[in-house]
Coordinates of C-alpha atoms in Angstrom, one line a residue:
M29 CA 173.5 167.6 66.7
P30 CA 173.1 170.5 64.1
K31 CA 173.8 169.5 60.5
A32 CA 176.6 171.3 58.8
R33 CA 175.8 174.0 56.3
G34 CA 176.2 173.7 52.5
R35 CA 178.2 175.8 50.3
P36 CA 176.6 179.2 49.4
G37 CA 174.3 178.9 46.3
R38 CA 174.1 174.9 46.6
N39 CA 171.8 174.4 49.5
K40 CA 168.6 172.9 47.9
G41 CA 166.5 173.4 51.1
S42 CA 167.2 177.3 51.3
I43 CA 166.0 177.4 47.5
R44 CA 162.7 175.3 48.3
H45 CA 162.0 177.6 51.5
K46 CA 162.2 180.8 49.3
L47 CA 159.9 179.2 46.9
L48 CA 157.4 178.2 49.8
Q49 CA 157.5 181.6 51.0
L50 CA 156.8 183.2 47.7
R51 CA 153.9 181.1 47.1
I52 CA 152.4 181.6 50.4
S53 CA 152.7 185.4 50.0
A54 CA 150.9 185.1 46.7
K55 CA 148.1 183.2 48.2
V56 CA 147.6 185.8 50.9
A57 CA 147.6 188.7 48.3
Q58 CA 145.0 186.9 46.0
P59 CA 141.4 188.2 46.3
E60 CA 138.7 186.0 48.1
G61 CA 136.2 185.8 45.2
G62 CA 138.4 185.0 42.5
R63 CA 139.8 181.7 43.4
N64 CA 138.2 179.6 40.6
G65 CA 139.0 182.1 37.8
A66 CA 142.7 183.0 38.9
K67 CA 143.8 179.6 39.5
G68 CA 145.6 178.8 36.2
E69 CA 147.3 182.5 36.7
T70 CA 148.2 181.8 39.9
Q71 CA 150.0 178.4 38.9
A72 CA 151.8 180.4 36.0
S73 CA 153.1 183.3 38.5
D74 CA 154.3 180.5 40.7
D75 CA 156.5 178.8 38.0
D76 CA 157.6 182.3 36.8
V77 CA 158.9 183.1 40.2
S78 CA 160.2 179.8 40.7
S79 CA 162.3 180.0 37.3
E80 CA 163.7 183.3 38.4
V81 CA 165.0 182.1 41.8
L82 CA 166.4 179.2 40.1
S83 CA 168.1 181.2 37.3
H84 CA 169.4 183.9 40.0
Y85 CA 170.9 180.9 41.8
S86 CA 172.4 179.3 39.0
S87 CA 174.2 182.6 38.1
T88 CA 175.5 182.9 41.5
S89 CA 176.8 179.4 41.4
E90 CA 178.7 180.3 38.1
T91 CA 180.2 183.5 39.4
A92 CA 181.1 181.6 42.9
S93 CA 183.2 179.1 40.6
V94 CA 185.5 181.8 39.3
P95 CA 187.0 182.5 42.6
E96 CA 186.9 179.1 43.4
E97 CA 189.3 178.2 40.2
A98 CA 191.4 181.0 41.4
V99 CA 191.9 179.5 45.0
N100 CA 192.5 176.2 43.3
D101 CA 195.3 177.7 41.0
T102 CA 196.8 179.4 44.3
V103 CA 196.7 176.2 46.1
N104 CA 198.3 174.4 43.1
E105 CA 201.1 176.9 42.8
Q106 CA 202.0 176.7 46.4
M107 CA 202.0 172.7 46.3
A108 CA 204.4 172.9 43.4
Q109 CA 206.5 175.5 45.3
E110 CA 206.7 173.3 48.5
E111 CA 207.7 170.2 46.3
A112 CA 210.5 172.4 44.7
E113 CA 211.4 173.5 48.0
D114 CA 211.5 170.1 49.4
K115 CA 213.6 168.8 46.2
L116 CA 216.0 171.7 46.9
K117 CA 216.4 170.8 50.8
E118 CA 217.2 167.0 49.5
Y119 CA 219.9 168.3 47.3
I120 CA 221.6 170.2 49.6
D121 CA 221.7 167.4 52.1
N122 CA 222.8 165.1 49.5
T123 CA 225.9 167.3 48.9
M124 CA 227.2 165.8 52.3
H125 CA 226.6 162.3 51.4
K126 CA 229.5 159.6 51.5
S127 CA 229.0 158.7 47.8
A128 CA 231.0 161.1 45.5
K129 CA 228.4 160.5 42.5
T130 CA 225.4 161.4 44.7
R131 CA 227.3 164.8 45.8
Q132 CA 228.0 165.5 41.9
N133 CA 224.6 164.9 41.0
A134 CA 223.2 167.0 43.8
L135 CA 225.5 169.6 42.7
E136 CA 224.4 169.2 39.2
S137 CA 220.9 169.6 40.4
L138 CA 221.6 172.8 42.2
K139 CA 223.5 174.4 39.3
L140 CA 220.4 173.7 37.1
A141 CA 217.8 175.0 39.5
F142 CA 220.1 178.1 40.7
S143 CA 220.7 179.1 36.9
S144 CA 216.9 178.7 35.8
K145 CA 214.8 180.2 38.5
I146 CA 215.1 183.0 41.2
L147 CA 215.5 181.4 44.5
S148 CA 216.9 184.3 46.6
D149 CA 214.3 184.0 49.5
F150 CA 214.7 180.3 49.9
L151 CA 218.4 180.6 49.7
V152 CA 218.9 183.3 52.2
E153 CA 217.6 181.3 55.1
R154 CA 219.9 178.3 54.2
R155 CA 222.9 180.1 53.1
L156 CA 225.0 179.1 56.1
T157 CA 224.2 175.3 55.5
L158 CA 224.8 175.6 51.8
T159 CA 228.0 177.5 52.2
D160 CA 229.3 174.8 54.5
C161 CA 228.6 172.1 52.2
L162 CA 230.1 173.9 49.3
E163 CA 233.4 174.6 51.5
R164 CA 233.2 171.0 52.1
C165 CA 233.2 169.8 48.4
L166 CA 235.9 172.4 47.5
K167 CA 238.0 171.2 50.2
K168 CA 237.5 167.4 50.0
G169 CA 236.2 166.7 46.8
K170 CA 237.9 165.4 43.4
S171 CA 238.1 167.1 40.2
E172 CA 234.5 167.3 38.9
E173 CA 233.3 167.7 42.3
Q174 CA 235.5 170.8 43.0
A175 CA 234.6 172.1 39.5
L176 CA 230.7 171.7 40.0
A177 CA 231.1 173.3 43.6
A178 CA 232.7 176.3 42.1
V179 CA 229.8 177.0 39.7
V180 CA 227.3 176.4 42.3
A181 CA 229.1 179.0 44.5
T182 CA 229.1 181.5 41.6
L183 CA 225.4 181.1 41.1
L184 CA 224.7 181.3 44.7
C185 CA 226.1 184.8 44.8
I186 CA 224.3 185.7 41.9
Q187 CA 221.2 184.9 43.4
L188 CA 221.9 186.5 46.9
G189 CA 223.0 189.8 44.9
T190 CA 224.7 192.5 46.6
S191 CA 223.3 191.4 50.0
K192 CA 225.4 191.2 53.2
E193 CA 224.4 187.3 52.8
A194 CA 226.5 187.3 49.5
E195 CA 229.5 189.1 51.0
D196 CA 229.7 186.4 54.0
V197 CA 229.5 183.5 51.1
F198 CA 232.3 185.2 49.4
E199 CA 234.3 185.9 52.4
A200 CA 233.9 181.9 53.4
L201 CA 235.0 180.9 49.9
K202 CA 237.2 183.3 48.8
S203 CA 240.6 181.9 50.3
I204 CA 239.4 178.3 49.2
L205 CA 239.0 179.3 45.4
I206 CA 242.5 181.3 45.5
N207 CA 244.2 178.0 47.1
I208 CA 242.6 175.8 44.3
L209 CA 243.3 178.5 41.5
T210 CA 247.1 178.7 42.7
D211 CA 247.6 174.9 43.1
K212 CA 249.5 173.7 40.2
S213 CA 248.5 170.1 41.3
A214 CA 245.1 170.6 41.5
S215 CA 242.9 169.5 38.3
L216 CA 242.6 172.1 35.5
A217 CA 239.0 171.6 35.3
A218 CA 238.6 172.7 39.0
R219 CA 241.0 175.6 38.3
H220 CA 239.2 176.7 35.1
N221 CA 235.9 177.1 37.2
C222 CA 237.7 178.5 40.3
A223 CA 239.2 181.4 38.1
T224 CA 235.7 182.1 36.9
A225 CA 234.2 181.9 40.3
L226 CA 236.8 184.2 42.2
G227 CA 236.4 187.0 39.6
T228 CA 232.4 186.9 39.4
C229 CA 232.0 186.5 43.0
C230 CA 234.1 189.2 43.8
Y231 CA 232.5 191.5 41.2
V232 CA 229.0 190.9 42.8
A233 CA 229.9 190.7 46.4
A234 CA 233.2 192.1 47.3
N235 CA 232.9 195.2 49.8
E236 CA 236.3 196.0 50.9
E237 CA 239.0 197.1 48.4
E238 CA 241.5 194.7 49.8
D239 CA 239.2 191.8 48.8
L240 CA 239.4 193.4 45.1
A241 CA 243.2 193.9 45.2
S242 CA 243.9 190.4 46.2
C243 CA 241.6 188.6 43.8
L244 CA 243.3 191.1 41.0
T245 CA 246.7 189.8 42.0
C246 CA 245.7 186.0 42.0
L247 CA 244.3 186.4 38.6
E248 CA 247.1 188.4 37.3
S249 CA 249.7 185.8 38.4
V250 CA 247.8 183.3 36.6
F251 CA 247.4 184.6 33.0
S252 CA 250.8 186.5 33.1
A253 CA 252.5 183.0 32.5
S254 CA 251.3 183.4 28.8
Y255 CA 253.2 186.7 28.3
L256 CA 256.1 186.6 25.9
K257 CA 259.3 185.6 27.4
G258 CA 262.3 188.0 27.8
D259 CA 263.8 186.9 24.6
G260 CA 260.5 187.7 22.7
S261 CA 259.5 183.7 22.2
V262 CA 255.8 182.6 22.8
P263 CA 255.7 180.2 25.9
S264 CA 254.4 176.6 25.4
H265 CA 251.3 175.6 27.3
N266 CA 248.8 172.8 26.5
S267 CA 245.5 173.4 25.6
Q268 CA 243.9 173.2 29.0
T269 CA 246.5 175.5 30.5
Q270 CA 245.7 178.2 27.9
I271 CA 242.0 177.8 28.7
L272 CA 243.0 178.4 32.4
H273 CA 244.8 181.6 31.4
C274 CA 241.9 182.6 29.2
N275 CA 239.5 182.3 32.0
A276 CA 241.9 184.1 34.5
L277 CA 242.3 186.9 31.9
Q278 CA 238.4 187.4 31.5
S279 CA 238.0 187.4 35.3
W280 CA 240.6 190.0 35.8
S281 CA 239.3 192.2 32.7
L282 CA 235.9 192.0 34.6
L283 CA 237.3 193.2 38.1
V284 CA 239.2 196.2 36.2
T285 CA 235.8 197.5 35.2
I286 CA 235.0 198.3 39.0
C287 CA 238.4 199.6 39.9
P288 CA 239.0 203.4 40.6
P289 CA 240.7 205.7 37.6
S290 CA 244.0 205.7 39.6
K291 CA 244.1 201.8 39.5
I292 CA 243.4 202.0 35.6
Q293 CA 246.4 204.1 35.2
K294 CA 248.7 201.5 36.6
F295 CA 247.1 198.6 34.8
L296 CA 247.9 200.3 31.5
E297 CA 251.4 201.1 32.4
N298 CA 252.0 197.2 33.6
H299 CA 249.9 195.2 30.9
M300 CA 249.6 197.3 27.9
P301 CA 253.0 196.5 26.5
K302 CA 252.6 193.1 27.4
L303 CA 249.1 192.0 26.3
P304 CA 249.7 192.5 22.6
G305 CA 251.9 189.5 22.9
L306 CA 249.1 187.4 23.7
L307 CA 247.7 187.9 20.4
C308 CA 250.6 185.5 19.0
S309 CA 249.0 182.6 21.0
D310 CA 248.1 179.4 19.1
N311 CA 244.8 179.3 21.1
V312 CA 242.0 181.2 19.6
S313 CA 240.2 181.6 22.9
L314 CA 243.1 183.3 24.6
R315 CA 243.8 185.5 21.3
I316 CA 240.1 186.9 21.5
A317 CA 240.3 187.2 25.4
A318 CA 243.4 189.3 24.7
G319 CA 242.0 191.4 21.9
E320 CA 238.7 192.2 24.1
T321 CA 240.9 193.1 27.2
I322 CA 243.0 195.5 25.2
A323 CA 239.9 197.3 23.7
L324 CA 238.2 197.4 27.3
L325 CA 241.6 199.2 28.6
F326 CA 241.5 201.4 25.9
E327 CA 237.9 202.2 26.6
L328 CA 238.2 202.7 30.3
A329 CA 241.5 204.9 29.5
R330 CA 239.7 207.4 27.3
R331 CA 236.8 207.5 29.8
T332 CA 239.5 209.0 32.3
D333 CA 241.7 210.9 29.8
Q334 CA 239.9 211.8 26.4
D335 CA 243.5 212.4 25.1
Y336 CA 245.0 209.1 25.9
F337 CA 247.5 207.9 23.4
Y338 CA 249.2 204.7 23.2
E339 CA 253.0 204.8 21.6
D340 CA 252.7 201.5 19.7
T341 CA 249.0 202.0 18.4
G342 CA 250.3 201.8 14.9
Q343 CA 252.0 198.5 15.3
L344 CA 249.2 197.1 17.3
C345 CA 246.3 197.9 14.8
E346 CA 248.7 196.1 12.1
K347 CA 248.4 193.0 14.2
L348 CA 244.8 193.5 14.7
K349 CA 244.3 193.8 11.0
A350 CA 246.1 190.7 10.4
L351 CA 243.9 188.7 12.8
A352 CA 240.5 190.3 11.5
T353 CA 241.4 189.3 8.0
D354 CA 243.1 185.8 8.9
G355 CA 242.6 183.1 6.4
N356 CA 244.8 180.6 7.6
K357 CA 243.7 177.0 6.1
H358 CA 245.5 175.4 9.5
R359 CA 242.9 177.1 11.7
A360 CA 239.5 175.7 12.0
K361 CA 236.8 177.6 10.0
N362 CA 234.6 178.3 12.9
D363 CA 237.6 179.6 14.8
R364 CA 238.7 181.8 11.9
R365 CA 235.0 183.3 11.4
K366 CA 234.6 184.1 15.3
Q367 CA 238.3 185.6 15.2
R368 CA 237.6 187.8 12.3
S369 CA 234.3 189.1 13.4
I370 CA 235.7 190.3 17.0
F371 CA 238.8 191.4 16.0
R372 CA 237.1 193.4 13.2
D373 CA 235.3 195.2 16.2
V374 CA 238.2 195.6 18.6
L375 CA 240.2 197.6 15.3
H376 CA 237.0 199.6 15.0
S377 CA 237.1 200.7 18.7
I378 CA 240.5 201.4 18.9
E379 CA 240.9 203.3 15.6
D380 CA 237.4 205.1 15.7
E381 CA 236.8 205.0 19.4
E382 CA 233.2 203.5 19.0
C383 CA 231.8 200.0 20.0
S384 CA 229.7 197.9 18.0
E385 CA 226.1 197.6 19.3
E386 CA 224.4 194.5 20.1
T387 CA 220.8 194.0 21.4
V388 CA 219.8 191.3 23.6
K389 CA 215.9 190.5 23.8
F390 CA 214.4 188.8 26.7
G391 CA 210.5 188.9 27.2
I392 CA 209.1 192.2 26.0
E393 CA 212.4 194.0 26.9
C394 CA 215.8 195.0 25.3
L395 CA 219.3 195.3 26.6
Y396 CA 221.6 197.3 24.5
I397 CA 225.3 196.3 24.9
D398 CA 227.3 199.6 23.3
S399 CA 230.5 199.1 25.4
W400 CA 233.2 196.8 26.2
V401 CA 232.4 197.1 29.7
R402 CA 228.9 195.9 29.2
R403 CA 229.9 193.4 26.8
R404 CA 232.3 191.9 29.5
A405 CA 229.7 191.7 32.0
Y406 CA 227.0 190.2 29.7
D407 CA 229.5 187.6 28.6
V408 CA 230.6 186.4 32.2
F409 CA 226.8 186.2 33.2
K410 CA 225.9 184.6 30.0
D411 CA 228.6 181.7 30.4
V412 CA 227.6 181.0 34.1
L413 CA 223.8 181.2 33.8
G414 CA 223.5 179.5 30.3
S415 CA 220.1 179.5 28.8
G416 CA 218.9 181.0 32.1
V417 CA 220.4 184.5 31.5
R418 CA 217.3 185.9 29.9
H419 CA 215.1 184.6 32.6
H420 CA 217.4 186.4 35.0
L421 CA 217.6 189.6 33.1
Q422 CA 213.9 189.6 33.6
H423 CA 213.7 188.9 37.1
N424 CA 217.1 189.2 38.9
E425 CA 217.5 192.6 40.8
L426 CA 221.3 192.2 40.5
L427 CA 221.4 192.0 36.8
R428 CA 218.8 194.4 36.4
D429 CA 220.8 196.9 38.6
I430 CA 224.1 196.1 36.9
F431 CA 222.7 196.6 33.2
E432 CA 220.3 199.6 34.5
L433 CA 217.1 198.0 33.7
G434 CA 215.1 199.3 36.7
S435 CA 212.6 197.3 38.8
P436 CA 211.3 193.8 37.4
L437 CA 208.4 194.5 35.2
V438 CA 205.2 192.8 36.6
L439 CA 203.1 191.7 33.5
D440 CA 199.6 189.7 33.2
A441 CA 199.1 187.0 31.0
A442 CA 197.2 189.2 28.6
A443 CA 200.1 191.7 28.1
I444 CA 202.5 189.0 27.4
K445 CA 200.3 187.4 24.7
A446 CA 199.9 190.4 23.2
N447 CA 203.4 191.0 22.8
K448 CA 204.0 187.6 21.6
I449 CA 204.8 187.3 17.6
S450 CA 202.7 184.9 16.0
R451 CA 204.5 181.9 14.0
F452 CA 203.1 183.3 10.9
E453 CA 204.5 186.7 11.5
K454 CA 208.0 185.2 12.3
H455 CA 208.0 183.1 9.3
H456 CA 207.5 186.1 7.2
Y457 CA 209.9 188.3 9.2
N458 CA 212.7 185.4 8.5
S459 CA 211.6 184.9 5.1
A460 CA 212.3 188.7 4.2
L461 CA 215.5 188.5 6.2
F462 CA 216.6 185.7 4.1
K463 CA 215.7 187.5 0.8
A464 CA 217.6 190.9 2.0
R465 CA 220.7 188.7 3.0
T466 CA 221.0 187.0 -0.2
K467 CA 220.8 190.0 -2.3
A468 CA 223.5 191.8 -0.2
R469 CA 225.7 188.8 -0.7
N470 CA 225.0 188.5 -4.4
K471 CA 226.3 192.1 -4.9
V472 CA 229.4 191.2 -3.2
R473 CA 229.8 188.3 -5.3
D474 CA 229.2 190.4 -8.5
K475 CA 231.9 192.9 -7.4
R476 CA 234.3 190.1 -6.6
A477 CA 233.7 188.8 -10.3
D478 CA 234.2 192.2 -11.7
V479 CA 237.5 192.3 -10.2
L480 CA 238.7 189.0 -11.4

């Protein structure tokens, strides 16, 4: 039975064989009369040849180890990917488990995985199974399970993007999301997430105008309950209901950004007289959502008609100025600070027709948010994806298409390291920024002191 061959560069027998051949050829080439006198030279030459051959094979072995390491890394990556996929399959199976706690834990795990990684290839093959699982959780689950299932459904559509598979998922779940959202006996936590899911999934996956129109109508029926009553009084709602109205308004405004110009004019006629009434709400989130929606509608109206004019602009600006300088002590300090910042931007946009710019850095790229349309889209994805939004901006083709970032960049480790700021540089940058901010604040304080 023949012996198995060893790895190239490590077969000691082959090295010995080559040395033997070299020695024989050296002896054959040696002159007959010079055996005794040339003995030491022959041995020295043999040793030189041996060392050369051994060094050659040693260098060959070292060179061969490099591709071996690359192969090992590839194998390790494949094994890690297979383990991750096995876990995902287990989570999907557990969404059908009898135990409600197990189902909730599985949904939490899927939520974390979908928001932090790109899994579109894996999910395309299992979309039908996962859609059935989510449908069951939404129909038969309790409050927390329904809320989690709505989030996972949103993330699933974001993962699948604008493909036919995402459209199928949305079509399967749309009626269930609408039923939960409009069901006043359902838990408010589930209705909150269903409002966000309905708007985001429709924005990503809807392909028919009828779907867009039905989602807009449903969301409008929810947040319009916070409009001022016929006598001008503010409706009384608890904080959770106000959050529901806020989520519905944000989803509605997101869908308005993809409507044709003819629809925009209708929205302006129906909602611009009523939206300023939401600025009187005692809920800071609802006030901010109303202000951002007003700025968004102004921006869309001016894109359609550069000479757009709102009759009550003066009265509206007075309200916005009051909110931009609000100092009521009965409101939380953080709420006041956030409100003042947002409404300064809203007022600036309406009066000067300019939107304040914001830069979002991810990897070596930047996203410039220079319009209310972009800001609304980014805020939605940031709320849904959480800390994973930057990873998705780098690698998710859907988000890169929406924000016009082009195809995902392919970077090697050297390029990433070259563009990474060192801790020392970051420290000096923060120190300089702190000094500049302190000087600017001191100047303002000096002016206040002069006035007093």
